[in-house]
mmCIF file of C-alpha atoms in Angstrom:
data_model
loop_
_atom_site.group_PDB
_atom_site.id
_atom_site.type_symbol
_atom_site.label_atom_id
_atom_site.label_comp_id
_atom_site.label_asym_id
_atom_site.label_seq_id
_atom_site.Cartn_x
_atom_site.Cartn_y
_atom_site.Cartn_z
ATOM 1 C CA VAL A 1 -20.583 -26.718 11.815
ATOM 2 C CA TRP A 2 -19.218 -23.767 9.852
ATOM 3 C CA GLU A 3 -15.426 -23.805 9.827
ATOM 4 C CA PHE A 4 -13.002 -21.856 7.663
ATOM 5 C CA HIS A 5 -9.466 -20.488 7.493
ATOM 6 C CA HIS A 6 -9.236 -16.750 8.048
ATOM 7 C CA ALA A 7 -6.903 -16.450 5.061
ATOM 8 C CA ILE A 8 -9.849 -17.060 2.713
ATOM 9 C CA ILE A 9 -12.814 -15.654 4.674
ATOM 10 C CA ASP A 10 -12.807 -12.304 6.466
ATOM 11 C CA GLY A 11 -15.113 -11.259 9.282
ATOM 12 C CA TRP A 12 -17.569 -9.393 7.066
ATOM 13 C CA SER A 13 -17.862 -12.389 4.715
ATOM 14 C CA ASN A 14 -18.590 -14.610 7.704
ATOM 15 C CA ALA A 15 -21.291 -12.252 8.991
ATOM 16 C CA SER A 16 -22.755 -11.862 5.511
ATOM 17 C CA PHE A 17 -22.858 -15.622 4.918
ATOM 18 C CA LEU A 18 -24.514 -16.421 8.250
ATOM 19 C CA THR A 19 -27.108 -13.697 7.676
ATOM 20 C CA GLU A 20 -27.866 -14.947 4.172
ATOM 21 C CA LEU A 21 -28.018 -18.578 5.337
ATOM 22 C CA ASN A 22 -30.464 -17.708 8.119
ATOM 23 C CA ASN A 23 -32.665 -15.583 5.862
ATOM 24 C CA THR A 24 -32.646 -18.166 3.042
ATOM 25 C CA TYR A 25 -33.739 -20.880 5.465
ATOM 26 C CA ILE A 26 -36.644 -18.742 6.656
ATOM 27 C CA LEU A 27 -37.682 -17.898 3.081
ATOM 28 C CA LEU A 28 -37.607 -21.579 2.061
ATOM 29 C CA GLU A 29 -40.005 -22.390 4.905
ATOM 30 C CA THR A 30 -42.688 -20.245 3.277
ATOM 31 C CA ASP A 31 -41.553 -20.532 -0.357
ATOM 32 C CA PRO A 32 -39.915 -23.900 -1.169
ATOM 33 C CA GLY A 33 -39.232 -22.732 -4.722
ATOM 34 C CA TYR A 34 -37.182 -19.729 -3.632
ATOM 35 C CA LYS A 35 -33.798 -19.366 -5.358
ATOM 36 C CA PRO A 36 -31.238 -16.665 -4.434
ATOM 37 C CA GLU A 37 -30.242 -14.384 -7.290
ATOM 38 C CA LYS A 38 -26.838 -14.949 -8.830
ATOM 39 C CA LEU A 39 -24.280 -12.281 -7.912
ATOM 40 C CA THR A 40 -22.990 -9.952 -10.598
ATOM 41 C CA PHE A 41 -19.447 -10.111 -9.168
ATOM 42 C CA THR A 42 -17.217 -13.019 -8.108
ATOM 43 C CA TYR A 43 -14.146 -13.386 -5.912
ATOM 44 C CA ARG A 44 -12.231 -14.736 -8.906
ATOM 45 C CA GLU A 45 -12.875 -11.481 -10.749
ATOM 46 C CA TYR A 46 -11.714 -9.556 -7.683
ATOM 47 C CA MET A 47 -8.441 -11.513 -7.517
ATOM 48 C CA ALA A 48 -7.764 -10.909 -11.206
ATOM 49 C CA ALA A 49 -8.410 -7.181 -10.782
ATOM 50 C CA GLN A 50 -6.374 -7.067 -7.563
ATOM 51 C CA LEU A 51 -3.326 -8.711 -9.146
ATOM 52 C CA SER A 52 -3.565 -6.329 -12.087
ATOM 53 C CA ARG A 53 -3.878 -3.349 -9.727
ATOM 54 C CA GLU A 54 -0.929 -4.478 -7.593
ATOM 55 C CA ASN A 55 1.229 -4.746 -10.689
ATOM 56 C CA ARG A 56 0.227 -1.207 -11.661
ATOM 57 C CA LEU A 57 0.829 0.141 -8.157
ATOM 58 C CA LYS A 58 4.344 -1.327 -8.066
ATOM 59 C CA THR A 59 5.286 1.039 -10.881
ATOM 60 C CA ASN A 60 2.936 3.896 -9.996
ATOM 61 C CA LEU A 61 5.141 6.881 -9.211
ATOM 62 C CA ASP A 62 2.591 8.449 -6.845
ATOM 63 C CA THR A 63 2.327 5.264 -4.762
ATOM 64 C CA ILE A 64 6.087 4.696 -4.753
ATOM 65 C CA HIS A 65 6.692 8.288 -3.683
ATOM 66 C CA TYR A 66 3.934 8.107 -1.051
ATOM 67 C CA TRP A 67 5.336 5.074 0.771
ATOM 68 C CA LYS A 68 8.968 6.119 0.515
ATOM 69 C CA GLU A 69 8.159 9.592 1.808
ATOM 70 C CA GLU A 70 5.743 8.304 4.443
ATOM 71 C CA LEU A 71 8.150 5.820 6.026
ATOM 72 C CA GLN A 72 11.476 7.581 5.567
ATOM 73 C CA ASP A 73 13.335 7.571 8.903
ATOM 74 C CA TYR A 74 10.230 6.362 10.727
ATOM 75 C CA LYS A 75 10.500 5.577 14.430
ATOM 76 C CA ARG A 76 9.462 2.249 15.853
ATOM 77 C CA LEU A 77 7.391 2.793 18.974
ATOM 78 C CA ASN A 78 9.347 2.128 22.148
ATOM 79 C CA PHE A 79 7.039 0.955 24.907
ATOM 80 C CA PRO A 80 8.187 1.151 28.537
ATOM 81 C CA ALA A 81 9.971 -2.051 29.509
ATOM 82 C CA PRO A 82 8.261 -4.095 32.255
ATOM 83 C CA HIS A 83 10.045 -5.306 35.360
ATOM 84 C CA PRO A 84 12.133 -8.447 34.613
ATOM 85 C CA ASN A 85 10.053 -10.471 37.087
ATOM 86 C CA THR A 86 6.738 -9.437 35.567
ATOM 87 C CA ARG A 87 4.373 -12.347 34.962
ATOM 88 C CA TRP A 88 2.396 -11.879 31.765
ATOM 89 C CA GLN A 89 -1.295 -12.601 31.601
ATOM 90 C CA LEU A 90 -3.389 -12.073 28.496
ATOM 91 C CA LYS A 91 -6.709 -10.360 29.151
ATOM 92 C CA SER A 92 -9.634 -9.367 26.985
ATOM 93 C CA ARG A 93 -12.146 -6.712 27.972
ATOM 94 C CA GLN A 94 -15.466 -5.711 26.469
ATOM 95 C CA MET A 95 -17.160 -2.427 27.263
ATOM 96 C CA ASN A 96 -20.654 -1.197 26.477
ATOM 97 C CA LEU A 97 -20.324 2.575 26.298
ATOM 98 C CA GLY A 98 -24.060 3.127 25.876
ATOM 99 C CA LEU A 99 -26.271 4.982 23.422
ATOM 100 C CA SER A 100 -25.574 8.415 24.928
ATOM 101 C CA PHE A 101 -21.862 8.016 24.203
ATOM 102 C CA ARG A 102 -22.641 6.912 20.646
ATOM 103 C CA ASP A 103 -24.815 10.000 20.191
ATOM 104 C CA LYS A 104 -21.940 12.220 21.323
ATOM 105 C CA LEU A 105 -19.641 10.559 18.792
ATOM 106 C CA SER A 106 -22.264 11.089 16.084
ATOM 107 C CA THR A 107 -22.330 14.790 16.913
ATOM 108 C CA ILE A 108 -18.542 15.025 16.533
ATOM 109 C CA ILE A 109 -18.623 13.037 13.280
ATOM 110 C CA ASN A 110 -21.217 15.385 11.790
ATOM 111 C CA GLN A 111 -19.381 18.447 13.032
ATOM 112 C CA TYR A 112 -16.076 17.493 11.388
ATOM 113 C CA GLN A 113 -17.487 15.566 8.419
ATOM 114 C CA THR A 114 -15.478 12.466 9.319
ATOM 115 C CA SER A 115 -16.386 8.833 10.146
ATOM 116 C CA ILE A 116 -16.615 6.739 13.307
ATOM 117 C CA LYS A 117 -13.665 4.658 12.094
ATOM 118 C CA HIS A 118 -11.468 7.736 11.629
ATOM 119 C CA LEU A 119 -12.502 9.093 15.015
ATOM 120 C CA CYS A 120 -11.713 5.801 16.782
ATOM 121 C CA PHE A 121 -8.385 5.556 14.985
ATOM 122 C CA ALA A 122 -7.568 9.086 16.150
ATOM 123 C CA ALA A 123 -8.210 7.967 19.741
ATOM 124 C CA TYR A 124 -6.035 4.886 19.234
ATOM 125 C CA VAL A 125 -3.099 6.874 17.858
ATOM 126 C CA TYR A 126 -3.387 9.369 20.702
ATOM 127 C CA MET A 127 -3.328 6.473 23.184
ATOM 128 C CA MET A 128 -0.062 5.262 21.604
ATOM 129 C CA ASN A 129 1.263 8.804 21.952
ATOM 130 C CA MET A 130 0.387 8.821 25.664
ATOM 131 C CA MET A 131 1.929 5.383 26.287
ATOM 132 C CA THR A 132 5.240 6.086 24.539
ATOM 133 C CA TRP A 133 5.616 9.897 24.776
ATOM 134 C CA GLU A 134 6.318 9.879 21.033
ATOM 135 C CA ASN A 135 4.854 12.503 18.710
ATOM 136 C CA ASP A 136 5.990 10.486 15.675
ATOM 137 C CA VAL A 137 3.732 7.423 15.817
ATOM 138 C CA THR A 138 3.781 4.479 13.389
ATOM 139 C CA VAL A 139 1.142 1.785 13.837
ATOM 140 C CA GLY A 140 -0.572 -0.845 11.733
ATOM 141 C CA LEU A 141 -4.053 -0.499 10.259
ATOM 142 C CA VAL A 142 -6.320 -3.238 8.902
ATOM 143 C CA THR A 143 -7.939 -1.900 5.725
ATOM 144 C CA ASN A 144 -10.870 -3.072 3.631
ATOM 145 C CA THR A 145 -9.985 -3.680 -0.026
ATOM 146 C CA ARG A 146 -13.445 -4.638 -1.311
ATOM 147 C CA PRO A 147 -14.078 -2.827 -4.591
ATOM 148 C CA GLU A 148 -16.943 -0.348 -4.595
ATOM 149 C CA ILE A 149 -19.085 -2.107 -7.192
ATOM 150 C CA GLN A 150 -22.444 -3.878 -7.214
ATOM 151 C CA ASP A 151 -22.676 -7.028 -5.028
ATOM 152 C CA SER A 152 -19.089 -6.776 -3.734
ATOM 153 C CA ASP A 153 -20.408 -6.694 -0.143
ATOM 154 C CA LYS A 154 -22.042 -10.100 -0.695
ATOM 155 C CA VAL A 155 -19.022 -11.927 -2.130
ATOM 156 C CA LEU A 156 -17.301 -14.348 0.245
ATOM 157 C CA GLY A 157 -13.531 -14.033 0.508
ATOM 158 C CA CYS A 158 -10.772 -12.183 2.292
ATOM 159 C CA PHE A 159 -10.645 -8.504 1.402
ATOM 160 C CA LEU A 160 -8.287 -7.343 4.144
ATOM 161 C CA ASN A 161 -4.859 -5.755 4.067
ATOM 162 C CA THR A 162 -2.630 -4.455 6.857
ATOM 163 C CA VAL A 163 -0.513 -1.384 6.181
ATOM 164 C CA PRO A 164 1.647 0.941 8.282
ATOM 165 C CA VAL A 165 0.297 4.384 9.151
ATOM 166 C CA ARG A 166 2.624 7.128 10.337
ATOM 167 C CA VAL A 167 1.206 10.127 12.167
ATOM 168 C CA LYS A 168 3.321 13.098 13.198
ATOM 169 C CA ILE A 169 1.466 14.968 15.934
ATOM 170 C CA PRO A 170 2.511 18.633 16.198
ATOM 171 C CA SER A 171 2.802 20.037 19.697
ATOM 172 C CA GLN A 172 0.072 22.339 21.028
ATOM 173 C CA LEU A 173 -2.441 20.910 18.571
ATOM 174 C CA LYS A 174 -6.128 21.549 19.286
ATOM 175 C CA TRP A 175 -8.510 18.585 19.331
ATOM 176 C CA SER A 176 -10.382 19.944 16.320
ATOM 177 C CA GLN A 177 -7.128 20.197 14.363
ATOM 178 C CA TYR A 178 -6.084 16.716 15.443
ATOM 179 C CA ILE A 179 -9.352 15.137 14.252
ATOM 180 C CA LEU A 180 -9.012 16.851 10.863
ATOM 181 C CA LEU A 181 -5.351 15.777 10.670
ATOM 182 C CA ILE A 182 -6.274 12.115 11.130
ATOM 183 C CA ASP A 183 -9.197 12.348 8.723
ATOM 184 C CA LYS A 184 -6.947 13.801 6.021
ATOM 185 C CA LYS A 185 -4.309 11.134 6.699
ATOM 186 C CA MET A 186 -6.846 8.306 6.339
ATOM 187 C CA ARG A 187 -8.327 9.695 3.136
ATOM 188 C CA GLU A 188 -4.885 10.019 1.559
ATOM 189 C CA LEU A 189 -3.925 6.524 2.708
ATOM 190 C CA LYS A 190 -6.992 5.052 0.991
ATOM 191 C CA LYS A 191 -5.461 5.883 -2.390
ATOM 192 C CA HIS A 192 -2.476 3.619 -1.660
ATOM 193 C CA ASP A 193 -3.677 0.950 0.807
ATOM 194 C CA GLN A 194 -4.154 -1.781 -1.816
ATOM 195 C CA LEU A 195 -0.432 -2.508 -1.895
ATOM 196 C CA SER A 196 0.544 -5.473 0.278
ATOM 197 C CA LEU A 197 2.804 -5.118 3.301
ATOM 198 C CA TYR A 198 5.420 -7.213 1.506
ATOM 199 C CA GLU A 199 5.440 -4.823 -1.458
ATOM 200 C CA ILE A 200 5.639 -1.803 0.871
ATOM 201 C CA MET A 201 8.671 -3.407 2.513
ATOM 202 C CA ALA A 202 10.263 -3.904 -0.903
ATOM 203 C CA LEU A 203 9.603 -0.285 -1.939
ATOM 204 C CA THR A 204 11.050 1.190 1.248
ATOM 205 C CA GLY A 205 13.953 -1.226 1.614
ATOM 206 C CA GLU A 206 12.710 -2.448 5.000
ATOM 207 C CA ARG A 207 14.698 -5.470 6.184
ATOM 208 C CA THR A 208 13.275 -7.338 9.132
ATOM 209 C CA ARG A 209 13.035 -11.043 9.825
ATOM 210 C CA GLU A 210 12.749 -11.491 13.577
ATOM 211 C CA ILE A 211 10.033 -8.880 14.213
ATOM 212 C CA ASN A 212 7.040 -7.445 12.394
ATOM 213 C CA PRO A 213 7.942 -4.752 9.847
ATOM 214 C CA PHE A 214 7.268 -1.131 10.838
ATOM 215 C CA PHE A 215 4.898 -1.668 13.791
ATOM 216 C CA ASP A 216 4.165 -3.782 16.880
ATOM 217 C CA THR A 217 0.506 -2.818 17.373
ATOM 218 C CA TYR A 218 -2.311 -2.427 14.895
ATOM 219 C CA PHE A 219 -5.850 -1.034 14.803
ATOM 220 C CA ASN A 220 -8.825 -2.953 13.445
ATOM 221 C CA PHE A 221 -12.268 -1.351 13.271
ATOM 222 C CA ILE A 222 -15.142 -3.852 13.038
ATOM 223 C CA ASP A 223 -18.769 -3.017 12.282
ATOM 224 C CA PHE A 224 -20.777 -6.045 11.111
ATOM 225 C CA PHE A 225 -24.006 -4.115 10.602
ATOM 226 C CA VAL A 226 -25.160 -6.787 8.139
ATOM 227 C CA TYR A 227 -26.380 -8.721 11.203
ATOM 228 C CA GLY A 228 -29.087 -6.083 11.409
ATOM 229 C CA ASP A 229 -30.707 -7.769 8.368
ATOM 230 C CA LEU A 230 -31.238 -11.066 10.230
ATOM 231 C CA LYS A 231 -34.837 -12.233 9.953
ATOM 232 C CA GLY A 232 -36.472 -13.863 12.972
#
């Protein structure tokens, strides 16, 4: 039984651990003396660096200006109200879009020099636009805060943050322009997404207790490609 609290282990860490456990077991069957190499980076070191970075970001003028400017007079999405007698039922749906659809996405990604995550987020934001008829869309985004250093992808821990993203969609925008708009937005956000939601609230003066701050829906892109390393 492998059980954990999501506050200390994120999805990638879980996938990475299960892959390593499976592969280590298989290696020990053929080489009983096998010992995994010690990682060059630890979660403790990450936490120390993260706390130091957060303290710097709290006083970083670029980050302060970014979040204040980004969320000034933002609009909370107003979804159409259901009929009072509506009976709610939670549903989950999985769809396999097929390899041909993936190939089409790859063509678009290469054409606009963007990523699959940015492209999917663009579709998500546009869906919110269609559902609410709002061209000023603020949603949540789950971001990955793992540092880009050796062995960081193998460290177990929680490297996730959720931040608000505000997208203003100009009217009569071409699809090509929209994709580039989202790509630019995501690249700029990456410079400031290490700050916690609580700190963003403090910077912008957001006061909310009964509802989530800034957004009611959020986007989470998951790609656990580490499972591709599983040995049989």
